[in-house]
């Protein structure tokens, strides 16, 4: 019985070790079929075993191991990359860092037709600028702006604490409250005002209609009277019974006027020719001698 317990404990221990080894190899990517490549770099700051290798943002492999070559003063990294990815000979790998100081290898494929084989070395392209490197110039600019921002805040604080500004704000608040009260009163009185306006509008419409009807009737009556008088006048003129009709329709008046004008013209001509016949001029001296 004791031997059976020890056997079970031994089996569980072996199984646990196997699971642990399997998990480590799985996390390192050693259980997948991969192709081995190498890179040689002077600085691999932030890079560690099992760091990702990415191509266009997609993970294509891991860093399997890292060792230092003391003869050349270089770091040698063994890489495991998906064998489906064909790598041209002019490709390169960059080391990209992030804010947490963890680095990732970024693969940039070249255009050469020659493909490198397993066990070959991929050219290291150096370190790719990370977020902190790109933020350096920006932080310098922000640092140079800090004194200006501080001065601006001081000036703004002075303006905010100005007594006149406080008084102005109080006046604006008071005015706002008065305006709010006015609007409230207007809202209460608005229905009555609108009702009175509606009644006045209705009365005006009725008055306008009455005036319009009255004017039309009077105009029609006056027009009828004028037409009647005009018709009577036209009939009287066309008739030869009245004086106006005789003057317009009779030729006798025209003939008499023509003869009269001719007689007057003949008389004027005779007066001009024989003025003594019509004008008697007496001289006072001659009248005395005759006496």
CSV table of C-alpha atoms in Angstrom, one decimal:
chain,number,residue,atom,x,y,z
A,1,UNK,CA,0.0,0.0,0.0
A,2,UNK,CA,2.8,2.3,0.9
A,3,UNK,CA,4.6,1.4,-2.4
A,4,UNK,CA,1.4,2.3,-4.3
A,5,UNK,CA,1.2,5.8,-2.8
A,6,UNK,CA,4.9,6.5,-3.6
A,7,UNK,CA,4.2,5.3,-7.2
A,8,UNK,CA,1.3,7.7,-7.6
A,9,UNK,CA,3.3,10.6,-6.2
A,10,UNK,CA,6.1,9.8,-8.6
A,11,UNK,CA,3.8,9.7,-11.6
A,12,UNK,CA,2.2,13.0,-10.6
A,13,UNK,CA,5.6,14.6,-10.3
A,14,UNK,CA,6.7,13.3,-13.7
A,15,UNK,CA,3.4,14.5,-15.2
A,16,UNK,CA,3.8,18.0,-13.7
A,17,UNK,CA,7.4,18.3,-15.0
A,18,UNK,CA,6.2,17.2,-18.4
A,19,UNK,CA,3.4,19.8,-18.4
A,20,UNK,CA,5.8,22.5,-17.3
A,21,UNK,CA,8.3,21.7,-20.0
A,22,UNK,CA,5.6,21.5,-22.6
A,23,UNK,CA,4.2,24.9,-21.4
A,24,UNK,CA,7.6,26.6,-21.5
A,25,UNK,CA,8.3,25.2,-25.0
A,26,UNK,CA,4.8,26.3,-26.1
A,27,UNK,CA,5.3,29.8,-24.8
A,28,UNK,CA,8.7,30.0,-26.5
A,29,UNK,CA,7.2,28.7,-29.8
A,30,UNK,CA,9.5,25.7,-29.9
A,31,UNK,CA,6.6,23.3,-30.5
A,32,UNK,CA,5.8,24.8,-33.9
A,33,UNK,CA,7.7,24.1,-37.1
A,34,UNK,CA,10.0,27.0,-37.7
A,35,UNK,CA,13.0,28.1,-39.6
A,36,UNK,CA,16.1,29.3,-37.7
A,37,UNK,CA,17.8,32.5,-38.6
A,38,UNK,CA,20.3,34.7,-36.8
A,39,UNK,CA,21.0,38.4,-36.4
A,40,UNK,CA,24.1,40.1,-35.0
A,41,UNK,CA,23.6,43.5,-33.3
A,42,UNK,CA,25.6,45.9,-31.1
A,43,UNK,CA,22.7,46.9,-28.8
A,44,UNK,CA,19.7,44.9,-28.0
A,45,UNK,CA,18.4,47.0,-25.2
A,46,UNK,CA,14.9,45.9,-24.2
A,47,UNK,CA,15.1,42.7,-26.3
A,48,UNK,CA,14.6,39.3,-24.5
A,49,UNK,CA,14.2,35.7,-25.3
A,50,UNK,CA,10.6,35.0,-26.6
A,51,UNK,CA,10.3,38.6,-27.9
A,52,UNK,CA,8.0,38.8,-30.9
A,53,UNK,CA,9.1,39.1,-34.5
A,54,UNK,CA,6.6,41.1,-36.5
A,55,UNK,CA,6.1,41.7,-40.2
A,56,UNK,CA,3.6,44.5,-41.1
A,57,UNK,CA,2.3,44.3,-37.5
A,58,UNK,CA,1.7,40.5,-37.7
A,59,UNK,CA,3.7,38.1,-35.5
A,60,UNK,CA,5.7,35.8,-37.7
A,61,UNK,CA,8.2,34.4,-35.1
A,62,UNK,CA,10.0,34.7,-31.8
A,63,UNK,CA,13.5,35.2,-30.4
A,64,UNK,CA,14.7,31.7,-29.3
A,65,UNK,CA,17.9,32.6,-27.6
A,66,UNK,CA,20.5,35.3,-27.1
A,67,UNK,CA,24.3,35.1,-26.6
A,68,UNK,CA,27.2,37.5,-26.4
A,69,UNK,CA,30.2,37.1,-28.7
A,70,UNK,CA,33.1,38.5,-26.6
A,71,UNK,CA,35.5,38.3,-29.5
A,72,UNK,CA,33.5,40.6,-31.7
A,73,UNK,CA,31.7,42.4,-28.9
A,74,UNK,CA,28.4,41.7,-30.5
A,75,UNK,CA,25.1,40.1,-29.4
A,76,UNK,CA,24.0,37.0,-31.4
A,77,UNK,CA,20.2,36.3,-31.5
A,78,UNK,CA,18.7,33.0,-32.7
A,79,UNK,CA,15.3,33.6,-34.3
A,80,UNK,CA,12.5,31.1,-35.1
A,81,UNK,CA,10.4,32.4,-38.0
A,82,UNK,CA,7.4,30.9,-39.8
A,83,UNK,CA,8.8,28.8,-42.7
A,84,UNK,CA,6.0,29.9,-45.0
A,85,UNK,CA,7.6,33.4,-45.0
A,86,UNK,CA,10.3,33.6,-47.8
A,87,UNK,CA,12.9,36.2,-46.8
A,88,UNK,CA,15.0,37.9,-49.6
A,89,UNK,CA,18.7,38.3,-49.0
A,90,UNK,CA,18.5,42.1,-48.8
A,91,UNK,CA,15.9,42.0,-46.0
A,92,UNK,CA,16.7,43.5,-42.6
A,93,UNK,CA,15.4,43.5,-39.0
A,94,UNK,CA,15.0,46.5,-36.8
A,95,UNK,CA,14.7,46.7,-33.0
A,96,UNK,CA,11.6,48.7,-32.0
A,97,UNK,CA,11.0,49.8,-28.4
A,98,UNK,CA,7.8,50.8,-26.6
A,99,UNK,CA,6.9,52.9,-23.5
A,100,UNK,CA,7.5,49.9,-21.2
A,101,UNK,CA,11.0,49.5,-22.5
A,102,UNK,CA,10.1,46.2,-24.1
A,103,UNK,CA,11.5,45.7,-27.6
A,104,UNK,CA,10.2,43.9,-30.6
A,105,UNK,CA,11.9,42.8,-33.8
A,106,UNK,CA,10.4,44.3,-36.9
A,107,UNK,CA,11.1,42.5,-40.2
A,108,UNK,CA,11.4,44.5,-43.4
A,109,UNK,CA,11.5,42.3,-46.5
A,110,UNK,CA,13.7,43.3,-49.4
A,111,UNK,CA,13.2,42.9,-53.2
A,112,UNK,CA,16.0,40.5,-54.0
A,113,UNK,CA,15.1,37.3,-55.9
A,114,UNK,CA,17.7,35.4,-53.8
A,115,UNK,CA,16.1,33.8,-50.7
A,116,UNK,CA,18.2,33.2,-47.6
A,117,UNK,CA,18.3,29.6,-46.2
A,118,UNK,CA,17.7,28.3,-42.8
A,119,UNK,CA,20.7,29.1,-40.5
A,120,UNK,CA,21.7,32.2,-42.4
A,121,UNK,CA,22.1,35.6,-40.8
A,122,UNK,CA,19.6,38.5,-41.5
A,123,UNK,CA,21.1,41.9,-41.6
A,124,UNK,CA,20.3,44.0,-38.5
A,125,UNK,CA,19.1,47.5,-39.4
A,126,UNK,CA,19.7,49.1,-36.0
A,127,UNK,CA,17.1,50.5,-33.6
A,128,UNK,CA,13.8,51.8,-34.9
A,129,UNK,CA,12.8,55.1,-33.2
A,130,UNK,CA,10.3,54.4,-30.4
A,131,UNK,CA,7.6,56.5,-28.9
A,132,UNK,CA,10.0,57.9,-26.3
A,133,UNK,CA,12.5,58.8,-29.0
A,134,UNK,CA,9.8,60.5,-31.1
A,135,UNK,CA,8.5,62.3,-28.0
A,136,UNK,CA,11.9,63.8,-27.2
A,137,UNK,CA,11.6,66.8,-29.4
A,138,UNK,CA,8.0,67.3,-28.4
A,139,UNK,CA,8.9,67.2,-24.7
A,140,UNK,CA,11.6,69.8,-25.4
A,141,UNK,CA,9.1,72.1,-27.1
A,142,UNK,CA,6.7,71.6,-24.2
A,143,UNK,CA,9.4,72.5,-21.7
A,144,UNK,CA,10.2,75.7,-23.6
A,145,UNK,CA,6.5,76.6,-23.4
A,146,UNK,CA,6.1,76.0,-19.7
A,147,UNK,CA,7.4,79.5,-18.6
A,148,UNK,CA,5.0,81.1,-21.1
A,149,UNK,CA,2.1,79.0,-19.9
A,150,UNK,CA,3.0,79.8,-16.3
A,151,UNK,CA,3.1,83.5,-17.1
A,152,UNK,CA,-0.3,83.2,-18.9
A,153,UNK,CA,-1.8,81.5,-15.9
A,154,UNK,CA,-0.5,84.2,-13.5
A,155,UNK,CA,-2.1,86.9,-15.7
A,156,UNK,CA,-5.3,85.0,-16.0
A,157,UNK,CA,-5.4,84.6,-12.2
A,158,UNK,CA,-5.0,88.3,-11.8
A,159,UNK,CA,-7.8,89.0,-14.2
A,160,UNK,CA,-10.1,86.5,-12.5
A,161,UNK,CA,-9.4,88.0,-9.1
A,162,UNK,CA,-9.9,91.6,-10.3
A,163,UNK,CA,-12.5,93.5,-8.2
A,164,UNK,CA,-14.1,95.1,-11.2
A,165,UNK,CA,-14.5,91.7,-12.9
A,166,UNK,CA,-16.2,90.4,-9.8
A,167,UNK,CA,-18.5,93.4,-9.8
A,168,UNK,CA,-19.3,92.9,-13.4
A,169,UNK,CA,-20.1,89.3,-12.9
A,170,UNK,CA,-22.4,90.2,-10.0
A,171,UNK,CA,-24.2,92.7,-12.3
A,172,UNK,CA,-24.5,90.2,-15.0
A,173,UNK,CA,-26.0,87.7,-12.5
A,174,UNK,CA,-28.4,90.3,-11.3
A,175,UNK,CA,-29.4,91.3,-14.9
A,176,UNK,CA,-29.9,87.6,-15.7
A,177,UNK,CA,-32.2,87.2,-12.7
A,178,UNK,CA,-34.2,90.2,-13.8
A,179,UNK,CA,-34.4,89.0,-17.3
A,180,UNK,CA,-35.6,85.6,-16.0
A,181,UNK,CA,-38.3,87.3,-14.0
A,182,UNK,CA,-39.4,89.3,-16.9
A,183,UNK,CA,-39.6,86.3,-19.1
A,184,UNK,CA,-41.6,84.4,-16.5
A,185,UNK,CA,-44.1,87.3,-16.2
A,186,UNK,CA,-44.3,87.5,-20.0
A,187,UNK,CA,-45.0,83.8,-20.1
A,188,UNK,CA,-47.9,84.2,-17.6
A,189,UNK,CA,-49.4,87.2,-19.5
A,190,UNK,CA,-48.8,85.9,-23.0
A,191,UNK,CA,-52.0,83.8,-23.3
A,192,UNK,CA,-54.1,86.8,-22.4
A,193,UNK,CA,-52.2,89.1,-24.8
A,194,UNK,CA,-52.6,86.6,-27.6
A,195,UNK,CA,-56.3,86.2,-26.9
A,196,UNK,CA,-56.8,90.0,-27.0
A,197,UNK,CA,-54.8,90.2,-30.2
A,198,UNK,CA,-56.9,87.5,-31.7
A,199,UNK,CA,-60.1,89.3,-30.7
A,200,UNK,CA,-58.8,92.7,-32.1
A,201,UNK,CA,-57.8,91.0,-35.3
A,202,UNK,CA,-61.3,89.4,-35.7
A,203,UNK,CA,-62.9,92.8,-35.1
A,204,UNK,CA,-60.7,94.5,-37.6
A,205,UNK,CA,-61.5,91.8,-40.2
A,206,UNK,CA,-65.2,92.4,-39.7
A,207,UNK,CA,-64.9,96.2,-39.9
A,208,UNK,CA,-62.8,95.9,-43.0
A,209,UNK,CA,-65.4,93.6,-44.6
A,210,UNK,CA,-68.2,96.1,-43.7
A,211,UNK,CA,-66.3,99.1,-45.0
A,212,UNK,CA,-65.4,97.3,-48.2
A,213,UNK,CA,-69.0,96.2,-48.8
A,214,UNK,CA,-70.3,99.7,-48.0
A,215,UNK,CA,-67.8,101.4,-50.4
A,216,UNK,CA,-68.6,99.0,-53.2
A,217,UNK,CA,-72.4,99.6,-52.9
A,218,UNK,CA,-71.9,103.4,-52.9
A,219,UNK,CA,-69.5,103.3,-55.8
A,220,UNK,CA,-72.0,101.1,-57.7
A,221,UNK,CA,-74.9,103.5,-57.0
A,222,UNK,CA,-72.8,106.5,-58.0
A,223,UNK,CA,-71.7,104.8,-61.2
A,224,UNK,CA,-75.3,103.9,-62.1
A,225,UNK,CA,-76.4,107.5,-61.5
A,226,UNK,CA,-73.6,108.8,-63.7
A,227,UNK,CA,-74.3,106.4,-66.4
A,228,UNK,CA,-78.0,107.4,-66.3
A,229,UNK,CA,-77.2,111.1,-66.5
A,230,UNK,CA,-74.7,110.5,-69.3
A,231,UNK,CA,-77.2,108.5,-71.2
A,232,UNK,CA,-79.8,111.2,-70.8
A,233,UNK,CA,-77.4,113.9,-72.0
A,234,UNK,CA,-76.4,111.9,-75.0
A,235,UNK,CA,-80.0,111.3,-76.0
A,236,UNK,CA,-80.8,115.0,-75.6
A,237,UNK,CA,-77.8,115.9,-77.8
A,238,UNK,CA,-78.7,113.4,-80.5
A,239,UNK,CA,-82.4,114.7,-80.4
A,240,UNK,CA,-83.3,117.8,-82.5
A,241,UNK,CA,-86.0,118.8,-80.1
A,242,UNK,CA,-83.8,120.6,-77.6
A,243,UNK,CA,-81.5,123.6,-78.0
A,244,UNK,CA,-78.3,121.6,-77.7
A,245,UNK,CA,-79.5,119.1,-80.3
A,246,UNK,CA,-80.4,121.9,-82.7
A,247,UNK,CA,-77.1,123.6,-82.3
A,248,UNK,CA,-75.2,120.4,-83.0
A,249,UNK,CA,-77.4,118.8,-85.6
A,250,UNK,CA,-78.7,121.9,-87.6
A,251,UNK,CA,-76.6,123.5,-90.4
A,252,UNK,CA,-78.6,126.8,-90.1
A,253,UNK,CA,-76.6,128.0,-87.2
A,254,UNK,CA,-73.4,127.4,-89.0
A,255,UNK,CA,-74.7,129.3,-92.1
A,256,UNK,CA,-75.8,132.3,-90.0
A,257,UNK,CA,-72.5,132.5,-88.2
A,258,UNK,CA,-70.7,132.4,-91.5
A,259,UNK,CA,-72.8,135.2,-92.9
A,260,UNK,CA,-72.4,137.3,-89.7
A,261,UNK,CA,-68.7,136.9,-89.8
A,262,UNK,CA,-68.7,138.0,-93.5
A,263,UNK,CA,-70.8,141.1,-92.7
A,264,UNK,CA,-68.5,142.1,-89.8
A,265,UNK,CA,-65.5,141.7,-92.0
A,266,UNK,CA,-67.1,143.9,-94.7
A,267,UNK,CA,-68.0,146.5,-92.1
A,268,UNK,CA,-64.5,146.7,-90.8
A,269,UNK,CA,-63.1,147.0,-94.3
A,270,UNK,CA,-65.5,149.9,-95.0
A,271,UNK,CA,-64.6,151.6,-91.8
A,272,UNK,CA,-61.0,151.5,-92.6
A,273,UNK,CA,-61.7,152.9,-96.1
A,274,UNK,CA,-64.1,155.7,-95.1
A,275,UNK,CA,-63.6,156.5,-91.4
A,276,UNK,CA,-65.2,159.9,-91.7
A,277,UNK,CA,-68.5,158.3,-92.6
A,278,UNK,CA,-68.6,156.7,-89.2
A,279,UNK,CA,-66.5,159.0,-86.9
A,280,UNK,CA,-67.4,162.8,-86.6
A,281,UNK,CA,-64.4,164.8,-85.4
A,282,UNK,CA,-65.1,168.5,-84.3
A,283,UNK,CA,-62.5,171.1,-83.7
A,284,UNK,CA,-63.4,173.5,-80.9
A,285,UNK,CA,-61.9,176.6,-82.5
A,286,UNK,CA,-63.9,176.4,-85.7
A,287,UNK,CA,-67.1,176.0,-83.7
A,288,UNK,CA,-66.5,179.3,-82.0
A,289,UNK,CA,-65.9,181.3,-85.2
A,290,UNK,CA,-69.2,180.0,-86.6
A,291,UNK,CA,-71.0,181.4,-83.7
